Amino acid sequence: MPTTPSTWRLDAPATTLIFDLSRGVAELAYLGPGLPPEQNASVLCGALQRGAHESEPDERIPPSILPCIEAGYAGSPAVEIARAGHQLALRAESVGVEGDDAAVTFHLVDPALTLSVESRWSARHSGVIEVSQRVNFEGEDPVQLLRCASLVLPLPRWATHVTQFSGRWAAEMHATRSEISRSARLHGETQGGTPGFSGGQWLLFESADSTEHYGLSLAVHLAWSGDHTWTLRVDPDGRAVLSIGARIRPGEIVLSRHHPFVAPSAVIAVSSSGRAALRQTLHRHVLDERLPQAFSRAPRKVHLNTWEACGFALSLPKLKSLAEQAAELGIERFILDDGWFSGRRNDRSSLGDWNPSVDVFPEGLESLIRHVESLAMDFGLWIEPEMVSPDSALYRAHPDWCLAVEGLPRATQRHQLVLDLTRADVTDHLYNVIDQLLRRYSIAALKWDHNRELFPIPSGSIGQTQALYRLLDRLRETHPKVEIETCASGGGRVDYALLSRCTRFWASDNNDPIERLRINRSWLQFLPLRILGHHVGPSPNPITGRMLSMDFRAKTAMFGHMGVEADPSTMSEDDRQTLSAHIALYKEWRDVIHHGSVYELCSSDEGAAGWFVVQMNRGLALITQSLFAQHFEAEPIRLHGLEPYQRYCVRLLTPWPEHPARYLNSPQVWREGVRMTGAALAYSGISLPRRLPGTAWLIAVEAE
Ligand code: DGJ
């Protein structure tokens, strides 16, 4: 191994990392906005050093990228191992570093244990840093891995505030921002076998003064679809260290010569100009570096999903008529949700028996697909392959195929059990069943659902998650044109690892736009509008009971991958026309919505929310009001992201919200367009009536 340099510098667009290697370990000395090439890395590291104090080990051990308790580190160790129930002392020495401008790998070894760790940090073109760890073991006698953090990150000292997320079914990603106190001990963990609704694997750190357009911010994400664990601890000397990784249960990972452990990767992004720039970096990463590239540019078709339109009450005549009405509205893809197979007339049976129901489709599923295609739409199908109903032919044939602990009752959730994907016979069976469906029927898209937690997990969820990835990869290789949407009772399993296999995520079962504005706001910090499934649901909303106009429901659903999840035959003629007009607007603007830079609209009125998406010389804004406004004269909406000296034509896109439009000053001018410069739009803004809850406006901005 060549001699180790004393520092290592890694640059991604607008971001720099400097590692201090002078003390025999790799210490992340700087993570932040891009530094000029002239900045000497050793001088920077030296400027950050402090003298020793009385109450610490004589040989002071910094929180390196692989901190070890045995070396005197008092926080959470990065790696913990045990043999025969006894934890083994681990003391990794840095033995080398190799890399180039795009990536660096640190090699750390514990010679006594014959254990080594490779920690790779890569700078992606999007501006994110991706970190991955691999643990190798060379000994004769295997050891158990108890913990392996994907990332141990000493937070930059400007990161004084953290935003964490919490949630439940139909109320995902509730953001809470708090100050990181001197004695902070924050911890998050999941145990349901998926990231869950609370989004614990998404974290946001900011300087105290950070806003949408100003301040320092840092995002951290664990790209993993199983259980995770993270801790944030401020040590007595004031340094906050974050540790995040997959949750490993005792005995779950056994390291041996031929079985290393590759931890899921963690993603970091930094911004020096607020949350907008951070969001845009993460969106670029997902669009250019995560999603299956075959789908990253094609226009996203408008969906009709049968779930909130029909539930389980399916019949061929009903579905055909639904398809006809969908086509009249301008819908481009018809997704047949739950209830199409075997004896599934409610949620108590048949998961696992993936044959079209002869009651619903006496002439076969082809008859519906042909009808859908004759209406110029393509066809998508719902499946929930990882599950099995106890009342199913599959379960009767293979009762041993599900997760279970011998001697304990098989507890169900939504009346279903979970298949053990770590068994090759199970995943081979699932591959064959889905492969056959995709070969036999003309299916453009799958909605891949997952509606219960994994319990009991006798051998942990890591193997289950890895097997899911292999199954999806195998199917994608055979059927590269089929789009896959990830859904877990809504947004219960959304992460960057799954999104390298799926092209859409179902953000929430809650289609109430007022709830969705909040839920989507959190998702949007990390994920682009292009893949965020957002549907126009019925009114009153089946989950919240809230009644909202079609105008409001349709305008908000345009900001995402738009769909409809309601029965048009139950809508008034006016509502159908309003919906179809918004579907046409979505098609006209989807390239901007899906590929532009997303800015959140800021207002001091807590009932106001919205976004402005800008692509080159065009932009579209959505401004919504969910609570009764504090003032009649609403705060002007200021649109950032435009060229300051460029003149733009600003129009309010029709249809307009009926009641608020009466308060519009000079409606004709807004219809034809107002001319304003980018600077005036950013600093002065435009004033629109939005006093009533349930008001939404679409503002189109085009360079002249
Ligand atoms: C839960 C999903 O989130 C819904 O959209 C729907 O597909 C149901 N499952 C069907 O059972």
Coordinates of N, CA and C in Angstrom, one line a residue, residues 425-553:
D425 N -36.9 -21.0 -3.3 CA -38.1 -21.6 -4.0 C -39.3 -20.6 -4.0
V426 N -39.3 -19.7 -2.9 CA -40.4 -18.7 -2.9 C -40.2 -17.6 -4.0
T427 N -38.9 -17.1 -4.0 CA -38.7 -16.0 -5.0 C -38.7 -16.6 -6.4
D428 N -38.3 -17.8 -6.6 CA -38.5 -18.4 -8.0 C -39.9 -18.5 -8.4
H429 N -40.7 -18.9 -7.4 CA -42.2 -19.0 -7.7 C -42.7 -17.6 -8.0
L430 N -42.4 -16.6 -7.2 CA -42.9 -15.3 -7.5 C -42.4 -14.7 -8.8
Y431 N -41.1 -15.0 -9.1 CA -40.6 -14.6 -10.4 C -41.4 -15.2 -11.5
N432 N -41.7 -16.5 -11.4 CA -42.4 -17.2 -12.5 C -43.8 -16.7 -12.7
V433 N -44.5 -16.5 -11.5 CA -45.9 -16.0 -11.6 C -46.0 -14.6 -12.3
I434 N -45.1 -13.7 -11.8 CA -45.1 -12.3 -12.4 C -44.7 -12.3 -13.8
D435 N -43.6 -13.1 -14.1 CA -43.1 -13.2 -15.5 C -44.2 -13.7 -16.4
Q436 N -45.0 -14.7 -15.9 CA -46.1 -15.2 -16.8 C -47.2 -14.2 -17.0
L437 N -47.5 -13.5 -15.9 CA -48.5 -12.4 -16.1 C -48.1 -11.4 -17.1
L438 N -46.8 -11.0 -17.0 CA -46.3 -10.0 -17.9 C -46.1 -10.5 -19.4
R439 N -45.9 -11.8 -19.5 CA -45.8 -12.4 -20.9 C -47.1 -12.5 -21.5
R440 N -48.1 -13.0 -20.7 CA -49.4 -13.3 -21.2 C -50.2 -12.1 -21.5
Y441 N -50.2 -11.1 -20.7 CA -51.0 -9.9 -20.9 C -50.2 -8.7 -21.3
S442 N -50.9 -7.8 -21.9 CA -50.2 -6.6 -22.3 C -50.3 -5.6 -21.2
I443 N -49.2 -5.6 -20.4 CA -49.2 -4.8 -19.1 C -48.0 -3.8 -19.2
A444 N -48.3 -2.5 -19.1 CA -47.3 -1.5 -19.2 C -46.7 -1.2 -17.9
A445 N -47.5 -1.4 -16.8 CA -47.1 -0.9 -15.5 C -47.6 -1.9 -14.4
L446 N -46.8 -2.0 -13.3 CA -47.3 -2.7 -12.1 C -47.3 -1.8 -11.0
K447 N -48.4 -1.9 -10.2 CA -48.4 -1.2 -8.9 C -48.0 -2.3 -7.8
W448 N -46.9 -2.2 -7.2 CA -46.3 -3.3 -6.4 C -46.6 -2.9 -4.9
D449 N -47.6 -3.5 -4.3 CA -48.0 -3.1 -3.0 C -47.4 -3.9 -1.9
H450 N -47.5 -3.5 -0.6 CA -47.0 -4.2 0.5 C -47.7 -3.7 1.7
N451 N -48.7 -4.4 2.2 CA -49.6 -3.9 3.2 C -49.6 -4.4 4.6
R452 N -48.4 -4.9 5.0 CA -48.3 -5.2 6.4 C -46.9 -5.2 6.9
E453 N -46.7 -5.1 8.2 CA -45.4 -5.2 8.7 C -44.9 -6.6 8.8
L454 N -43.6 -6.7 8.8 CA -43.0 -8.1 8.8 C -42.9 -8.5 10.3
F455 N -43.7 -9.4 10.7 CA -43.5 -10.0 12.0 C -44.1 -11.4 12.0
P456 N -43.6 -12.4 12.6 CA -42.3 -12.3 13.3 C -41.3 -12.4 12.2
I457 N -40.1 -11.8 12.5 CA -39.0 -12.0 11.5 C -37.9 -12.8 12.2
P458 N -38.1 -14.1 12.0 CA -37.1 -15.0 12.8 C -35.7 -14.7 12.5
S459 N -35.4 -14.4 11.2 CA -34.0 -14.2 10.9 C -33.7 -12.8 10.5
G460 N -34.6 -11.8 10.9 CA -34.3 -10.4 10.6 C -34.7 -10.0 9.2
S461 N -34.7 -8.7 8.9 CA -35.3 -8.2 7.6 C -34.3 -8.0 6.6
I462 N -33.0 -8.1 6.9 CA -32.0 -7.7 5.9 C -32.0 -8.7 4.7
G463 N -32.1 -10.0 5.0 CA -32.1 -11.0 3.9 C -33.4 -10.8 3.1
Q464 N -34.5 -10.5 3.7 CA -35.8 -10.3 3.1 C -35.7 -9.1 2.1
T465 N -35.1 -8.0 2.6 CA -35.0 -6.8 1.7 C -34.0 -7.1 0.5
Q466 N -32.9 -7.8 0.8 CA -32.0 -8.1 -0.3 C -32.6 -9.0 -1.3
A467 N -33.4 -9.9 -0.8 CA -34.1 -10.8 -1.8 C -35.1 -10.1 -2.6
L468 N -35.8 -9.1 -2.0 CA -36.8 -8.3 -2.8 C -36.0 -7.6 -3.9
Y469 N -34.9 -7.0 -3.6 CA -34.1 -6.3 -4.7 C -33.7 -7.3 -5.8
R470 N -33.3 -8.5 -5.4 CA -32.9 -9.4 -6.5 C -34.1 -9.8 -7.3
L471 N -35.3 -10.0 -6.7 CA -36.5 -10.3 -7.4 C -36.9 -9.2 -8.4
L472 N -36.8 -8.0 -7.9 CA -37.2 -6.8 -8.8 C -36.2 -6.7 -9.9
D473 N -34.9 -6.9 -9.6 CA -33.8 -6.8 -10.6 C -34.0 -7.8 -11.7
R474 N -34.4 -9.0 -11.2 CA -34.5 -10.1 -12.2 C -35.7 -9.8 -13.1
L475 N -36.8 -9.3 -12.6 CA -38.0 -9.0 -13.4 C -37.7 -7.9 -14.3
R476 N -37.0 -6.9 -13.8 CA -36.7 -5.7 -14.6 C -35.8 -6.1 -15.8
E477 N -34.9 -7.0 -15.6 CA -34.0 -7.5 -16.6 C -34.8 -8.2 -17.7
T478 N -35.8 -9.0 -17.3 CA -36.6 -9.7 -18.3 C -37.6 -8.8 -19.0
H479 N -38.1 -7.8 -18.2 CA -39.2 -7.0 -18.7 C -38.8 -5.5 -18.5
P480 N -37.8 -5.0 -19.2 CA -37.3 -3.7 -19.0 C -38.3 -2.6 -19.3
K481 N -39.3 -2.9 -20.1 CA -40.2 -1.8 -20.4 C -41.3 -1.6 -19.4
V482 N -41.5 -2.5 -18.5 CA -42.6 -2.4 -17.5 C -42.2 -1.4 -16.4
E483 N -43.1 -0.5 -16.2 CA -42.8 0.5 -15.1 C -43.4 -0.1 -13.8
I484 N -42.6 0.1 -12.7 CA -43.1 -0.4 -11.4 C -43.2 0.7 -10.5
E485 N -44.4 0.7 -9.8 CA -44.7 1.7 -8.8 C -44.5 1.1 -7.4
T486 N -43.8 1.7 -6.5 CA -43.7 1.2 -5.2 C -44.8 1.8 -4.3
C487 N -45.5 0.9 -3.5 CA -46.6 1.3 -2.6 C -46.5 0.4 -1.4
A488 N -46.7 1.0 -0.2 CA -46.8 0.1 1.0 C -47.9 0.8 1.8
S489 N -49.1 0.5 1.5 CA -50.3 1.2 2.1 C -50.1 2.7 2.0
G490 N -49.6 3.1 0.9 CA -49.2 4.5 0.7 C -47.7 4.6 0.7
G491 N -47.1 5.6 1.5 CA -45.7 5.9 1.5 C -44.9 5.1 2.5
G492 N -45.3 3.8 2.8 CA -44.6 3.1 3.8 C -43.2 2.5 3.4
R493 N -42.9 2.5 2.2 CA -41.6 2.0 1.8 C -41.1 2.8 0.6
V494 N -40.5 3.9 0.9 CA -40.0 4.8 -0.1 C -38.5 5.2 0.2
D495 N -37.6 4.9 -0.7 CA -36.2 5.2 -0.4 C -35.4 5.1 -1.7
Y496 N -34.2 5.6 -1.7 CA -33.5 5.7 -3.0 C -33.1 4.3 -3.5
A497 N -33.0 3.3 -2.7 CA -32.6 2.0 -3.2 C -33.7 1.4 -4.0
L498 N -34.9 1.5 -3.5 CA -36.1 1.0 -4.2 C -36.3 1.9 -5.5
L499 N -36.0 3.1 -5.4 CA -36.2 4.0 -6.5 C -35.2 3.8 -7.6
S500 N -34.2 3.0 -7.4 CA -33.4 2.6 -8.6 C -34.0 1.5 -9.3
R501 N -35.1 1.0 -8.8 CA -35.8 -0.2 -9.4 C -37.2 0.2 -9.8
C502 N -37.8 1.2 -9.2 CA -39.2 1.6 -9.4 C -39.2 3.1 -9.9
T503 N -40.2 3.4 -10.7 CA -40.2 4.7 -11.3 C -41.3 5.6 -10.8
R504 N -42.0 5.2 -9.8 CA -43.1 6.0 -9.2 C -43.3 5.5 -7.8
F505 N -43.6 6.4 -6.9 CA -44.0 6.0 -5.5 C -45.3 6.5 -5.1
W506 N -46.1 5.7 -4.5 CA -47.4 6.1 -4.0 C -47.2 6.8 -2.7
A507 N -47.4 8.2 -2.7 CA -46.9 9.0 -1.6 C -47.8 8.9 -0.4
S508 N -49.1 8.5 -0.6 CA -50.0 8.4 0.6 C -51.3 7.8 0.1
D509 N -52.0 7.1 0.9 CA -53.4 6.7 0.6 C -54.3 7.9 0.8
N510 N -53.8 8.9 1.4 CA -54.6 10.1 1.7 C -54.6 11.0 0.4
N511 N -55.8 11.0 -0.3 CA -55.9 11.9 -1.5 C -56.5 13.2 -1.1
D512 N -56.8 13.5 0.1 CA -57.4 14.8 0.5 C -56.3 15.8 0.2
P513 N -56.5 16.8 -0.7 CA -55.4 17.6 -1.1 C -54.8 18.5 0.0
I514 N -55.7 18.8 1.0 CA -55.1 19.6 2.1 C -54.1 18.8 2.9
E515 N -54.4 17.5 3.1 CA -53.4 16.6 3.8 C -52.2 16.4 2.9
R516 N -52.5 16.2 1.6 CA -51.5 15.9 0.7 C -50.5 17.0 0.5
L517 N -50.9 18.3 0.6 CA -50.0 19.4 0.4 C -48.9 19.3 1.5
R518 N -49.3 18.9 2.7 CA -48.3 18.8 3.8 C -47.4 17.5 3.5
I519 N -48.1 16.4 3.2 CA -47.3 15.2 3.0 C -46.3 15.4 1.9
N520 N -46.8 15.9 0.8 CA -46.0 16.1 -0.4 C -44.8 17.0 -0.2
R521 N -45.1 18.0 0.7 CA -44.0 19.0 1.0 C -42.8 18.3 1.6
S522 N -43.1 17.4 2.5 CA -41.9 16.7 3.1 C -41.3 15.8 2.0
W523 N -42.0 15.0 1.3 CA -41.4 14.1 0.2 C -40.6 15.0 -0.7
L524 N -41.2 16.1 -1.1 CA -40.5 16.9 -2.2 C -39.2 17.4 -1.8
Q525 N -38.9 17.5 -0.5 CA -37.6 17.9 -0.1 C -36.5 17.0 -0.6
F526 N -36.9 15.7 -0.8 CA -35.9 14.6 -1.2 C -36.2 14.0 -2.5
L527 N -37.5 14.1 -3.0 CA -37.9 13.4 -4.2 C -38.6 14.2 -5.2
P528 N -38.3 14.0 -6.5 CA -38.9 14.9 -7.5 C -40.3 14.7 -7.8
L529 N -41.0 15.7 -8.3 CA -42.5 15.6 -8.6 C -42.7 14.6 -9.6
R530 N -41.8 14.3 -10.5 CA -42.0 13.3 -11.6 C -42.4 11.9 -11.1
I531 N -41.9 11.6 -9.9 CA -42.2 10.2 -9.4 C -43.2 10.1 -8.3
L532 N -43.7 11.3 -7.9 CA -44.6 11.4 -6.7 C -46.0 11.2 -7.2
G533 N -46.6 10.0 -7.0 CA -48.0 9.7 -7.4 C -49.0 10.5 -6.6
H534 N -49.8 11.3 -7.4 CA -50.8 12.2 -6.7 C -52.1 12.1 -7.5
H535 N -53.2 11.7 -6.8 CA -54.4 11.5 -7.6 C -55.5 12.4 -7.1
V536 N -56.4 12.7 -8.0 CA -57.7 13.4 -7.7 C -58.6 12.3 -7.1
G537 N -59.0 12.5 -5.9 CA -59.9 11.5 -5.2 C -61.3 12.0 -5.2
P538 N -62.2 11.2 -4.6 CA -63.6 11.7 -4.5 C -63.8 12.7 -3.5
S539 N -65.0 13.4 -3.5 CA -65.3 14.4 -2.4 C -66.7 14.0 -2.0
P540 N -67.0 13.8 -0.7 CA -66.1 13.9 0.4 C -65.0 12.8 0.3
N541 N -63.8 13.2 0.9 CA -62.7 12.2 0.9 C -63.0 11.0 1.8
P542 N -62.8 9.8 1.3 CA -63.1 8.6 2.1 C -62.3 8.5 3.4
I543 N -61.2 9.1 3.5 CA -60.4 9.0 4.7 C -60.6 10.1 5.7
T544 N -60.7 11.4 5.2 CA -60.8 12.5 6.1 C -62.3 13.0 6.1
G545 N -63.1 12.7 5.2 CA -64.5 13.2 5.1 C -64.6 14.6 4.7
R546 N -63.4 15.2 4.3 CA -63.5 16.6 3.9 C -64.0 16.8 2.5
M547 N -64.8 17.8 2.3 CA -65.3 18.1 0.9 C -64.5 19.3 0.3
L548 N -64.0 19.1 -0.9 CA -63.3 20.1 -1.5 C -63.7 20.2 -3.0
S549 N -63.6 21.4 -3.6 CA -64.0 21.5 -5.0 C -63.1 20.7 -5.9
M550 N -63.7 20.4 -7.1 CA -62.9 19.7 -8.1 C -61.7 20.6 -8.5
D551 N -62.0 21.9 -8.6 CA -60.9 22.8 -9.0 C -59.7 22.7 -8.1
F552 N -59.9 22.6 -6.8 CA -58.8 22.5 -5.8 C -58.2 21.1 -5.9
R553 N -59.0 20.1 -6.0 CA -58.4 18.7 -6.1 C -57.6 18.6 -7.3

